[in-house]
GROMACS .gro file of C-alpha atoms in nm:
model
  402
    1UNK     CA    1   1.851 -11.934   7.960
    2UNK     CA    2   1.639 -11.614   7.994
    3UNK     CA    3   1.940 -11.317   8.070
    4UNK     CA    4   1.795 -11.040   8.128
    5UNK     CA    5   1.859 -10.745   7.857
    6UNK     CA    6   2.023 -10.383   7.934
    7UNK     CA    7   2.137 -10.093   7.728
    8UNK     CA    8   2.486  -9.957   7.866
    9UNK     CA    9   2.497  -9.698   7.525
   10UNK     CA   10   2.371  -9.539   7.220
   11UNK     CA   11   2.444  -9.338   6.910
   12UNK     CA   12   2.216  -9.131   6.704
   13UNK     CA   13   2.243  -8.885   6.385
   14UNK     CA   14   1.963  -8.721   6.257
   15UNK     CA   15   1.819  -8.396   6.077
   16UNK     CA   16   1.839  -8.194   6.431
   17UNK     CA   17   2.179  -8.296   6.543
   18UNK     CA   18   2.457  -8.495   6.475
   19UNK     CA   19   2.522  -8.733   6.800
   20UNK     CA   20   2.342  -8.761   7.084
   21UNK     CA   21   2.384  -8.413   7.288
   22UNK     CA   22   2.250  -8.228   6.993
   23UNK     CA   23   1.979  -8.431   6.895
   24UNK     CA   24   1.841  -8.384   7.316
   25UNK     CA   25   1.906  -8.000   7.230
   26UNK     CA   26   1.688  -7.977   6.916
   27UNK     CA   27   1.395  -8.243   7.132
   28UNK     CA   28   1.406  -8.002   7.449
   29UNK     CA   29   1.430  -7.669   7.197
   30UNK     CA   30   1.159  -7.786   6.961
   31UNK     CA   31   1.351  -7.731   6.663
   32UNK     CA   32   1.286  -7.957   6.379
   33UNK     CA   33   1.490  -8.063   6.072
   34UNK     CA   34   1.173  -8.042   5.797
   35UNK     CA   35   1.271  -7.831   5.517
   36UNK     CA   36   1.376  -7.737   5.137
   37UNK     CA   37   1.595  -8.036   5.023
   38UNK     CA   38   1.974  -7.898   4.945
   39UNK     CA   39   2.149  -8.252   4.942
   40UNK     CA   40   1.973  -8.469   4.750
   41UNK     CA   41   1.964  -8.433   4.404
   42UNK     CA   42   1.569  -8.492   4.259
   43UNK     CA   43   1.363  -8.254   4.032
   44UNK     CA   44   1.101  -8.292   4.360
   45UNK     CA   45   1.349  -8.060   4.520
   46UNK     CA   46   1.166  -7.742   4.589
   47UNK     CA   47   0.826  -7.922   4.640
   48UNK     CA   48   0.867  -8.207   4.866
   49UNK     CA   49   1.045  -8.094   5.176
   50UNK     CA   50   1.148  -8.340   5.418
   51UNK     CA   51   1.380  -8.355   5.684
   52UNK     CA   52   1.765  -8.435   5.541
   53UNK     CA   53   2.077  -8.433   5.662
   54UNK     CA   54   2.285  -8.079   5.581
   55UNK     CA   55   2.567  -8.279   5.521
   56UNK     CA   56   2.731  -8.447   5.212
   57UNK     CA   57   2.867  -8.764   5.141
   58UNK     CA   58   3.249  -8.573   5.159
   59UNK     CA   59   3.171  -8.432   5.463
   60UNK     CA   60   3.008  -8.719   5.630
   61UNK     CA   61   3.334  -8.930   5.602
   62UNK     CA   62   3.530  -8.754   5.858
   63UNK     CA   63   3.270  -8.844   6.125
   64UNK     CA   64   3.226  -9.147   6.039
   65UNK     CA   65   3.637  -9.187   6.032
   66UNK     CA   66   3.638  -9.345   5.676
   67UNK     CA   67   3.858  -9.178   5.370
   68UNK     CA   68   3.697  -9.004   5.141
   69UNK     CA   69   3.666  -9.173   4.808
   70UNK     CA   70   3.649  -9.495   4.986
   71UNK     CA   71   3.325  -9.659   4.839
   72UNK     CA   72   3.090  -9.618   5.093
   73UNK     CA   73   2.696  -9.550   5.041
   74UNK     CA   74   2.532  -9.283   5.260
   75UNK     CA   75   2.389  -9.536   5.458
   76UNK     CA   76   2.629  -9.646   5.505
   77UNK     CA   77   2.855  -9.350   5.657
   78UNK     CA   78   2.533  -9.261   5.879
   79UNK     CA   79   2.536  -9.589   6.003
   80UNK     CA   80   2.913  -9.542   6.101
   81UNK     CA   81   2.843  -9.209   6.253
   82UNK     CA   82   2.605  -9.377   6.510
   83UNK     CA   83   2.787  -9.657   6.597
   84UNK     CA   84   3.108  -9.487   6.677
   85UNK     CA   85   2.881  -9.285   6.936
   86UNK     CA   86   2.743  -9.634   7.041
   87UNK     CA   87   3.109  -9.746   7.125
   88UNK     CA   88   3.199  -9.461   7.255
   89UNK     CA   89   2.913  -9.416   7.485
   90UNK     CA   90   2.987  -9.806   7.593
   91UNK     CA   91   3.319  -9.808   7.654
   92UNK     CA   92   3.407 -10.056   7.461
   93UNK     CA   93   3.755 -10.187   7.341
   94UNK     CA   94   3.847 -10.356   7.026
   95UNK     CA   95   3.840 -10.669   7.228
   96UNK     CA   96   3.503 -10.601   7.316
   97UNK     CA   97   3.415 -10.529   6.970
   98UNK     CA   98   3.608 -10.834   6.845
   99UNK     CA   99   3.362 -11.068   7.060
  100UNK     CA  100   3.015 -10.869   6.967
  101UNK     CA  101   2.766 -10.863   6.747
  102UNK     CA  102   2.660 -10.616   6.476
  103UNK     CA  103   2.275 -10.631   6.355
  104UNK     CA  104   2.168 -10.357   6.124
  105UNK     CA  105   1.854 -10.233   5.936
  106UNK     CA  106   1.842 -10.041   5.640
  107UNK     CA  107   1.527 -10.019   5.364
  108UNK     CA  108   1.750  -9.829   5.068
  109UNK     CA  109   2.071  -9.935   5.135
  110UNK     CA  110   2.270  -9.834   4.804
  111UNK     CA  111   1.945  -9.745   4.612
  112UNK     CA  112   2.100  -9.369   4.653
  113UNK     CA  113   2.405  -9.478   4.438
  114UNK     CA  114   2.298  -9.672   4.235
  115UNK     CA  115   1.987  -9.418   4.106
  116UNK     CA  116   2.323  -9.210   3.986
  117UNK     CA  117   2.447  -9.476   3.766
  118UNK     CA  118   2.090  -9.582   3.677
  119UNK     CA  119   2.148  -9.422   3.299
  120UNK     CA  120   2.443  -9.604   3.246
  121UNK     CA  121   2.351  -9.917   3.293
  122UNK     CA  122   2.073  -9.883   3.028
  123UNK     CA  123   2.353  -9.748   2.772
  124UNK     CA  124   2.559 -10.034   2.616
  125UNK     CA  125   2.782  -9.786   2.503
  126UNK     CA  126   2.895  -9.685   2.809
  127UNK     CA  127   3.159  -9.971   3.058
  128UNK     CA  128   2.985  -9.962   3.402
  129UNK     CA  129   3.225 -10.112   3.645
  130UNK     CA  130   3.035 -10.381   3.813
  131UNK     CA  131   3.190 -10.372   4.186
  132UNK     CA  132   3.168  -9.990   4.208
  133UNK     CA  133   2.823  -9.965   4.295
  134UNK     CA  134   2.589 -10.266   4.193
  135UNK     CA  135   2.780 -10.423   4.532
  136UNK     CA  136   2.594 -10.153   4.711
  137UNK     CA  137   2.204 -10.284   4.641
  138UNK     CA  138   2.246 -10.542   4.835
  139UNK     CA  139   2.097 -10.444   5.180
  140UNK     CA  140   2.359 -10.651   5.414
  141UNK     CA  141   2.676 -10.425   5.234
  142UNK     CA  142   2.655 -10.158   5.461
  143UNK     CA  143   2.651 -10.375   5.785
  144UNK     CA  144   2.951 -10.608   5.616
  145UNK     CA  145   3.085 -10.251   5.605
  146UNK     CA  146   3.062 -10.115   5.926
  147UNK     CA  147   3.194 -10.474   6.078
  148UNK     CA  148   3.476 -10.482   5.908
  149UNK     CA  149   3.601 -10.127   5.996
  150UNK     CA  150   3.513 -10.212   6.322
  151UNK     CA  151   3.675 -10.555   6.375
  152UNK     CA  152   3.298 -10.705   6.429
  153UNK     CA  153   3.328 -11.089   6.365
  154UNK     CA  154   3.156 -11.253   6.629
  155UNK     CA  155   2.777 -11.240   6.479
  156UNK     CA  156   2.684 -11.010   6.144
  157UNK     CA  157   2.337 -10.980   6.086
  158UNK     CA  158   2.061 -10.745   5.840
  159UNK     CA  159   1.741 -10.692   5.907
  160UNK     CA  160   1.479 -10.552   5.637
  161UNK     CA  161   1.116 -10.521   5.726
  162UNK     CA  162   1.011 -10.173   5.627
  163UNK     CA  163   0.933  -9.934   5.892
  164UNK     CA  164   0.973 -10.159   6.178
  165UNK     CA  165   1.353 -10.311   6.048
  166UNK     CA  166   1.531 -10.128   6.357
  167UNK     CA  167   1.310 -10.239   6.577
  168UNK     CA  168   1.323 -10.563   6.488
  169UNK     CA  169   1.649 -10.586   6.486
  170UNK     CA  170   1.693 -10.461   6.864
  171UNK     CA  171   1.483 -10.748   6.901
  172UNK     CA  172   1.682 -11.001   6.716
  173UNK     CA  173   2.002 -10.869   6.963
  174UNK     CA  174   1.784 -10.913   7.249
  175UNK     CA  175   1.642 -11.268   7.121
  176UNK     CA  176   2.024 -11.364   7.121
  177UNK     CA  177   2.092 -11.256   7.449
  178UNK     CA  178   1.823 -11.397   7.608
  179UNK     CA  179   1.969 -11.751   7.413
  180UNK     CA  180   2.322 -11.708   7.547
  181UNK     CA  181   2.444 -11.689   7.192
  182UNK     CA  182   2.611 -11.364   7.253
  183UNK     CA  183   2.665 -11.120   7.562
  184UNK     CA  184   2.703 -10.797   7.405
  185UNK     CA  185   2.532 -10.721   7.073
  186UNK     CA  186   2.505 -10.328   6.912
  187UNK     CA  187   2.186 -10.320   6.762
  188UNK     CA  188   2.005 -10.030   6.542
  189UNK     CA  189   1.936  -9.911   6.176
  190UNK     CA  190   2.022  -9.656   5.899
  191UNK     CA  191   1.851  -9.496   5.617
  192UNK     CA  192   1.934  -9.248   5.356
  193UNK     CA  193   1.697  -9.039   5.146
  194UNK     CA  194   1.720  -9.146   4.770
  195UNK     CA  195   1.465  -9.082   4.469
  196UNK     CA  196   1.304  -9.379   4.516
  197UNK     CA  197   1.191  -9.360   4.865
  198UNK     CA  198   1.069  -9.004   4.734
  199UNK     CA  199   0.883  -9.102   4.459
  200UNK     CA  200   0.728  -9.408   4.580
  201UNK     CA  201   0.624  -9.253   4.903
  202UNK     CA  202   0.481  -8.928   4.679
  203UNK     CA  203   0.328  -9.180   4.463
  204UNK     CA  204   0.103  -9.312   4.791
  205UNK     CA  205  -0.016  -8.950   4.790
  206UNK     CA  206   0.122  -8.973   5.206
  207UNK     CA  207   0.320  -8.724   5.205
  208UNK     CA  208   0.247  -8.388   5.331
  209UNK     CA  209   0.473  -8.072   5.147
  210UNK     CA  210   0.347  -7.888   5.469
  211UNK     CA  211   0.511  -7.974   5.825
  212UNK     CA  212   0.357  -8.296   5.935
  213UNK     CA  213   0.065  -8.321   6.205
  214UNK     CA  214   0.019  -8.623   6.355
  215UNK     CA  215  -0.297  -8.653   6.559
  216UNK     CA  216  -0.433  -8.428   6.429
  217UNK     CA  217  -0.729  -8.404   6.286
  218UNK     CA  218  -0.650  -8.239   5.984
  219UNK     CA  219  -0.331  -8.451   5.899
  220UNK     CA  220  -0.226  -8.451   5.544
  221UNK     CA  221   0.060  -8.716   5.600
  222UNK     CA  222   0.396  -8.810   5.633
  223UNK     CA  223   0.735  -8.623   5.663
  224UNK     CA  224   1.065  -8.825   5.504
  225UNK     CA  225   1.389  -8.865   5.719
  226UNK     CA  226   1.713  -8.954   5.691
  227UNK     CA  227   1.958  -9.051   6.014
  228UNK     CA  228   2.048  -9.344   6.220
  229UNK     CA  229   2.083  -9.462   6.514
  230UNK     CA  230   2.205  -9.796   6.757
  231UNK     CA  231   2.220  -9.932   7.087
  232UNK     CA  232   2.478 -10.124   7.290
  233UNK     CA  233   2.303 -10.426   7.432
  234UNK     CA  234   2.512 -10.642   7.713
  235UNK     CA  235   2.368 -10.949   7.905
  236UNK     CA  236   2.325 -10.952   8.260
  237UNK     CA  237   2.671 -11.123   8.292
  238UNK     CA  238   2.872 -10.917   8.080
  239UNK     CA  239   2.745 -10.633   8.270
  240UNK     CA  240   2.857 -10.810   8.612
  241UNK     CA  241   3.224 -10.847   8.453
  242UNK     CA  242   3.231 -10.467   8.328
  243UNK     CA  243   3.103 -10.304   8.618
  244UNK     CA  244   2.952 -10.075   8.420
  245UNK     CA  245   2.601  -9.842   8.436
  246UNK     CA  246   2.362  -9.947   8.247
  247UNK     CA  247   2.082  -9.701   8.070
  248UNK     CA  248   1.842  -9.909   8.085
  249UNK     CA  249   1.706 -10.253   8.045
  250UNK     CA  250   1.473 -10.379   7.718
  251UNK     CA  251   1.260 -10.544   7.968
  252UNK     CA  252   0.990 -10.638   7.632
  253UNK     CA  253   0.936 -10.661   7.272
  254UNK     CA  254   0.690 -10.805   7.079
  255UNK     CA  255   0.643 -10.802   6.671
  256UNK     CA  256   0.411 -10.969   6.466
  257UNK     CA  257   0.236 -10.935   6.168
  258UNK     CA  258  -0.145 -10.873   6.125
  259UNK     CA  259  -0.134 -10.937   5.730
  260UNK     CA  260  -0.390 -10.691   5.648
  261UNK     CA  261  -0.316 -10.484   5.395
  262UNK     CA  262   0.013 -10.396   5.167
  263UNK     CA  263   0.035 -10.038   5.296
  264UNK     CA  264  -0.208  -9.934   5.577
  265UNK     CA  265  -0.266 -10.049   5.961
  266UNK     CA  266  -0.578 -10.236   6.026
  267UNK     CA  267  -0.867  -9.966   6.085
  268UNK     CA  268  -0.874 -10.056   6.457
  269UNK     CA  269  -0.508 -10.182   6.512
  270UNK     CA  270  -0.552 -10.480   6.612
  271UNK     CA  271  -0.163 -10.533   6.500
  272UNK     CA  272  -0.101 -10.282   6.691
  273UNK     CA  273  -0.317 -10.368   6.985
  274UNK     CA  274  -0.165 -10.751   6.999
  275UNK     CA  275   0.252 -10.588   6.961
  276UNK     CA  276   0.200 -10.359   7.290
  277UNK     CA  277   0.059 -10.641   7.490
  278UNK     CA  278   0.244 -10.875   7.419
  279UNK     CA  279   0.536 -10.639   7.531
  280UNK     CA  280   0.398 -10.564   7.831
  281UNK     CA  281   0.334 -10.938   7.924
  282UNK     CA  282   0.686 -11.076   7.843
  283UNK     CA  283   0.793 -10.767   8.057
  284UNK     CA  284   0.580 -10.884   8.327
  285UNK     CA  285   0.438 -10.535   8.327
  286UNK     CA  286   0.070 -10.429   8.357
  287UNK     CA  287  -0.078 -10.151   8.086
  288UNK     CA  288  -0.140  -9.911   8.383
  289UNK     CA  289   0.214  -9.881   8.461
  290UNK     CA  290   0.347  -9.741   8.124
  291UNK     CA  291   0.416  -9.435   8.213
  292UNK     CA  292   0.479  -9.279   7.843
  293UNK     CA  293   0.450  -9.379   7.459
  294UNK     CA  294   0.665  -9.285   7.207
  295UNK     CA  295   0.418  -9.306   6.946
  296UNK     CA  296   0.469  -9.456   6.583
  297UNK     CA  297   0.256  -9.131   6.458
  298UNK     CA  298   0.348  -9.082   6.138
  299UNK     CA  299   0.085  -8.776   6.042
  300UNK     CA  300  -0.088  -9.031   5.774
  301UNK     CA  301  -0.464  -9.043   5.770
  302UNK     CA  302  -0.450  -9.464   5.819
  303UNK     CA  303  -0.190  -9.473   6.076
  304UNK     CA  304  -0.284  -9.224   6.306
  305UNK     CA  305  -0.630  -9.346   6.351
  306UNK     CA  306  -0.494  -9.699   6.407
  307UNK     CA  307  -0.264  -9.642   6.613
  308UNK     CA  308  -0.520  -9.405   6.837
  309UNK     CA  309  -0.790  -9.712   6.853
  310UNK     CA  310  -0.519  -9.921   6.986
  311UNK     CA  311  -0.385  -9.711   7.239
  312UNK     CA  312  -0.813  -9.711   7.361
  313UNK     CA  313  -0.851 -10.067   7.326
  314UNK     CA  314  -0.531 -10.157   7.570
  315UNK     CA  315  -0.535  -9.861   7.824
  316UNK     CA  316  -0.908  -9.816   7.802
  317UNK     CA  317  -0.986  -9.471   8.015
  318UNK     CA  318  -0.583  -9.488   8.121
  319UNK     CA  319  -0.414  -9.423   7.822
  320UNK     CA  320  -0.072  -9.270   7.901
  321UNK     CA  321   0.094  -8.989   7.792
  322UNK     CA  322   0.174  -9.005   7.434
  323UNK     CA  323   0.355  -8.804   7.191
  324UNK     CA  324   0.481  -8.878   6.825
  325UNK     CA  325   0.886  -8.755   6.760
  326UNK     CA  326   0.838  -8.782   6.363
  327UNK     CA  327   0.804  -8.417   6.328
  328UNK     CA  328   1.119  -8.319   6.453
  329UNK     CA  329   1.332  -8.599   6.232
  330UNK     CA  330   1.092  -8.713   5.987
  331UNK     CA  331   0.990  -9.050   5.880
  332UNK     CA  332   1.343  -9.211   5.878
  333UNK     CA  333   1.200  -9.553   5.797
  334UNK     CA  334   1.444  -9.801   5.852
  335UNK     CA  335   1.578  -9.610   6.137
  336UNK     CA  336   1.291  -9.507   6.279
  337UNK     CA  337   1.256  -9.749   6.530
  338UNK     CA  338   1.602  -9.715   6.712
  339UNK     CA  339   1.641  -9.281   6.651
  340UNK     CA  340   1.287  -9.299   6.879
  341UNK     CA  341   1.430  -9.583   7.103
  342UNK     CA  342   1.707  -9.333   7.175
  343UNK     CA  343   1.479  -9.054   7.220
  344UNK     CA  344   1.320  -9.318   7.509
  345UNK     CA  345   1.589  -9.369   7.668
  346UNK     CA  346   1.654  -8.968   7.659
  347UNK     CA  347   1.331  -8.918   7.849
  348UNK     CA  348   1.377  -9.167   8.098
  349UNK     CA  349   1.746  -9.033   8.187
  350UNK     CA  350   1.622  -8.645   8.212
  351UNK     CA  351   1.301  -8.700   8.292
  352UNK     CA  352   1.121  -8.540   8.029
  353UNK     CA  353   0.842  -8.587   7.802
  354UNK     CA  354   0.930  -8.458   7.421
  355UNK     CA  355   0.612  -8.263   7.270
  356UNK     CA  356   0.420  -8.364   6.964
  357UNK     CA  357   0.475  -8.016   6.764
  358UNK     CA  358   0.185  -7.863   6.543
  359UNK     CA  359  -0.126  -8.091   6.702
  360UNK     CA  360  -0.392  -7.860   6.686
  361UNK     CA  361  -0.737  -8.012   6.659
  362UNK     CA  362  -0.796  -8.343   6.813
  363UNK     CA  363  -0.944  -8.657   6.576
  364UNK     CA  364  -1.293  -8.700   6.633
  365UNK     CA  365  -1.288  -9.033   6.606
  366UNK     CA  366  -1.109  -9.029   6.906
  367UNK     CA  367  -1.129  -8.969   7.277
  368UNK     CA  368  -0.749  -8.877   7.322
  369UNK     CA  369  -0.472  -8.660   7.246
  370UNK     CA  370  -0.083  -8.637   7.241
  371UNK     CA  371   0.125  -8.421   7.462
  372UNK     CA  372   0.158  -8.104   7.321
  373UNK     CA  373   0.422  -7.891   7.540
  374UNK     CA  374   0.755  -7.982   7.703
  375UNK     CA  375   0.710  -8.235   8.011
  376UNK     CA  376   1.035  -8.159   8.267
  377UNK     CA  377   1.087  -8.338   8.617
  378UNK     CA  378   0.811  -8.632   8.466
  379UNK     CA  379   0.907  -8.988   8.693
  380UNK     CA  380   0.912  -9.206   8.397
  381UNK     CA  381   0.992  -9.565   8.459
  382UNK     CA  382   0.880  -9.740   8.166
  383UNK     CA  383   0.843  -9.631   7.847
  384UNK     CA  384   0.658  -9.796   7.530
  385UNK     CA  385   0.761  -9.725   7.183
  386UNK     CA  386   0.577  -9.849   6.876
  387UNK     CA  387   0.689  -9.902   6.522
  388UNK     CA  388   0.482 -10.015   6.223
  389UNK     CA  389   0.560 -10.070   5.878
  390UNK     CA  390   0.428 -10.171   5.524
  391UNK     CA  391   0.319 -10.527   5.491
  392UNK     CA  392   0.177 -10.488   5.809
  393UNK     CA  393   0.487 -10.553   6.049
  394UNK     CA  394   0.412 -10.385   6.429
  395UNK     CA  395   0.657 -10.371   6.636
  396UNK     CA  396   0.650 -10.270   7.038
  397UNK     CA  397   0.997 -10.207   7.226
  398UNK     CA  398   0.951 -10.195   7.659
  399UNK     CA  399   1.215  -9.990   7.838
  400UNK     CA  400   1.245  -9.979   8.211
  401UNK     CA  401   1.469  -9.746   8.396
  402UNK     CA  402   1.714  -9.933   8.619
   0.00000   0.00000   0.00000
């Protein structure tokens, strides 16, 4: 079976907006979420800025539709907010949800909540209730929580493949639809900022204390962020029965592992080239047909060089317009792939290309440069979105206008 896969709705929350319209307005207005940490408790609050959602956990409960004190992690709350918007966007009924799947990605899960009680666990004189927070360390806990709230029973899955996680969650859902295992599946990812993540990236010396500059010769690293985004994928048969209009088609996708290094891509971008090429081949599309690429573009020395080399290798002298949107939202880890997938859908719908802000000087190793000004009224039909992760994971998604 080889059913086409369509997107009928989406939801998103990031540091630049609590829903789709707010995110779009920020992207169009070049408004970013970069700044001092206010919510995360860390000794680096004044020295390691990031793209933080300026709502505490209690304030997230209302838009998530969860009573305060119900024990949901920040990761789960962010996920629920985005999923609920996706459900509304796709006009899914409770009956639709009962027969749908949910595939969610995360890297942090409940690490943030565990951090608050870590010292208590180490103290033998303190009696710590096991279910109160240790269960949330399981990456799948947030998915099960969200599925319970939404009444999803057909299929529940969790993906954790570093920063390619939510792109791989979307691919997993697409494969299940193509093989007739599901007619409808909600796919995406959610991650909350945590001290472990902040300290981990800081120890690798790849955090920029200033606003990140993807693809710039003077880039100094990435900015972390938090957020969530989910797409509603449906088969052609389900779409025909509902009579809904699809927002776009997930025409192609590919993921692989180049196995070069634990935390760095190959200098030539071997994995990135293969992921993009195989996504295009699956979609039956020639490279010259791609109108825009939402680049992974983290702002680190290794990533931007590898991705830039990959773009030149695959597209030759005709590299499409490309840009990174991470200066807006920060690198949202597991949620990056689905957040940027939503931005691709916005670009297709509104005919815009979002600029790669902060870019000043081209990289000496590359002959290409990203789009630096907002482009409007652009005829966009096919968009590639790249997501690369630690451990050598590379993923590319191909979205096409219906």
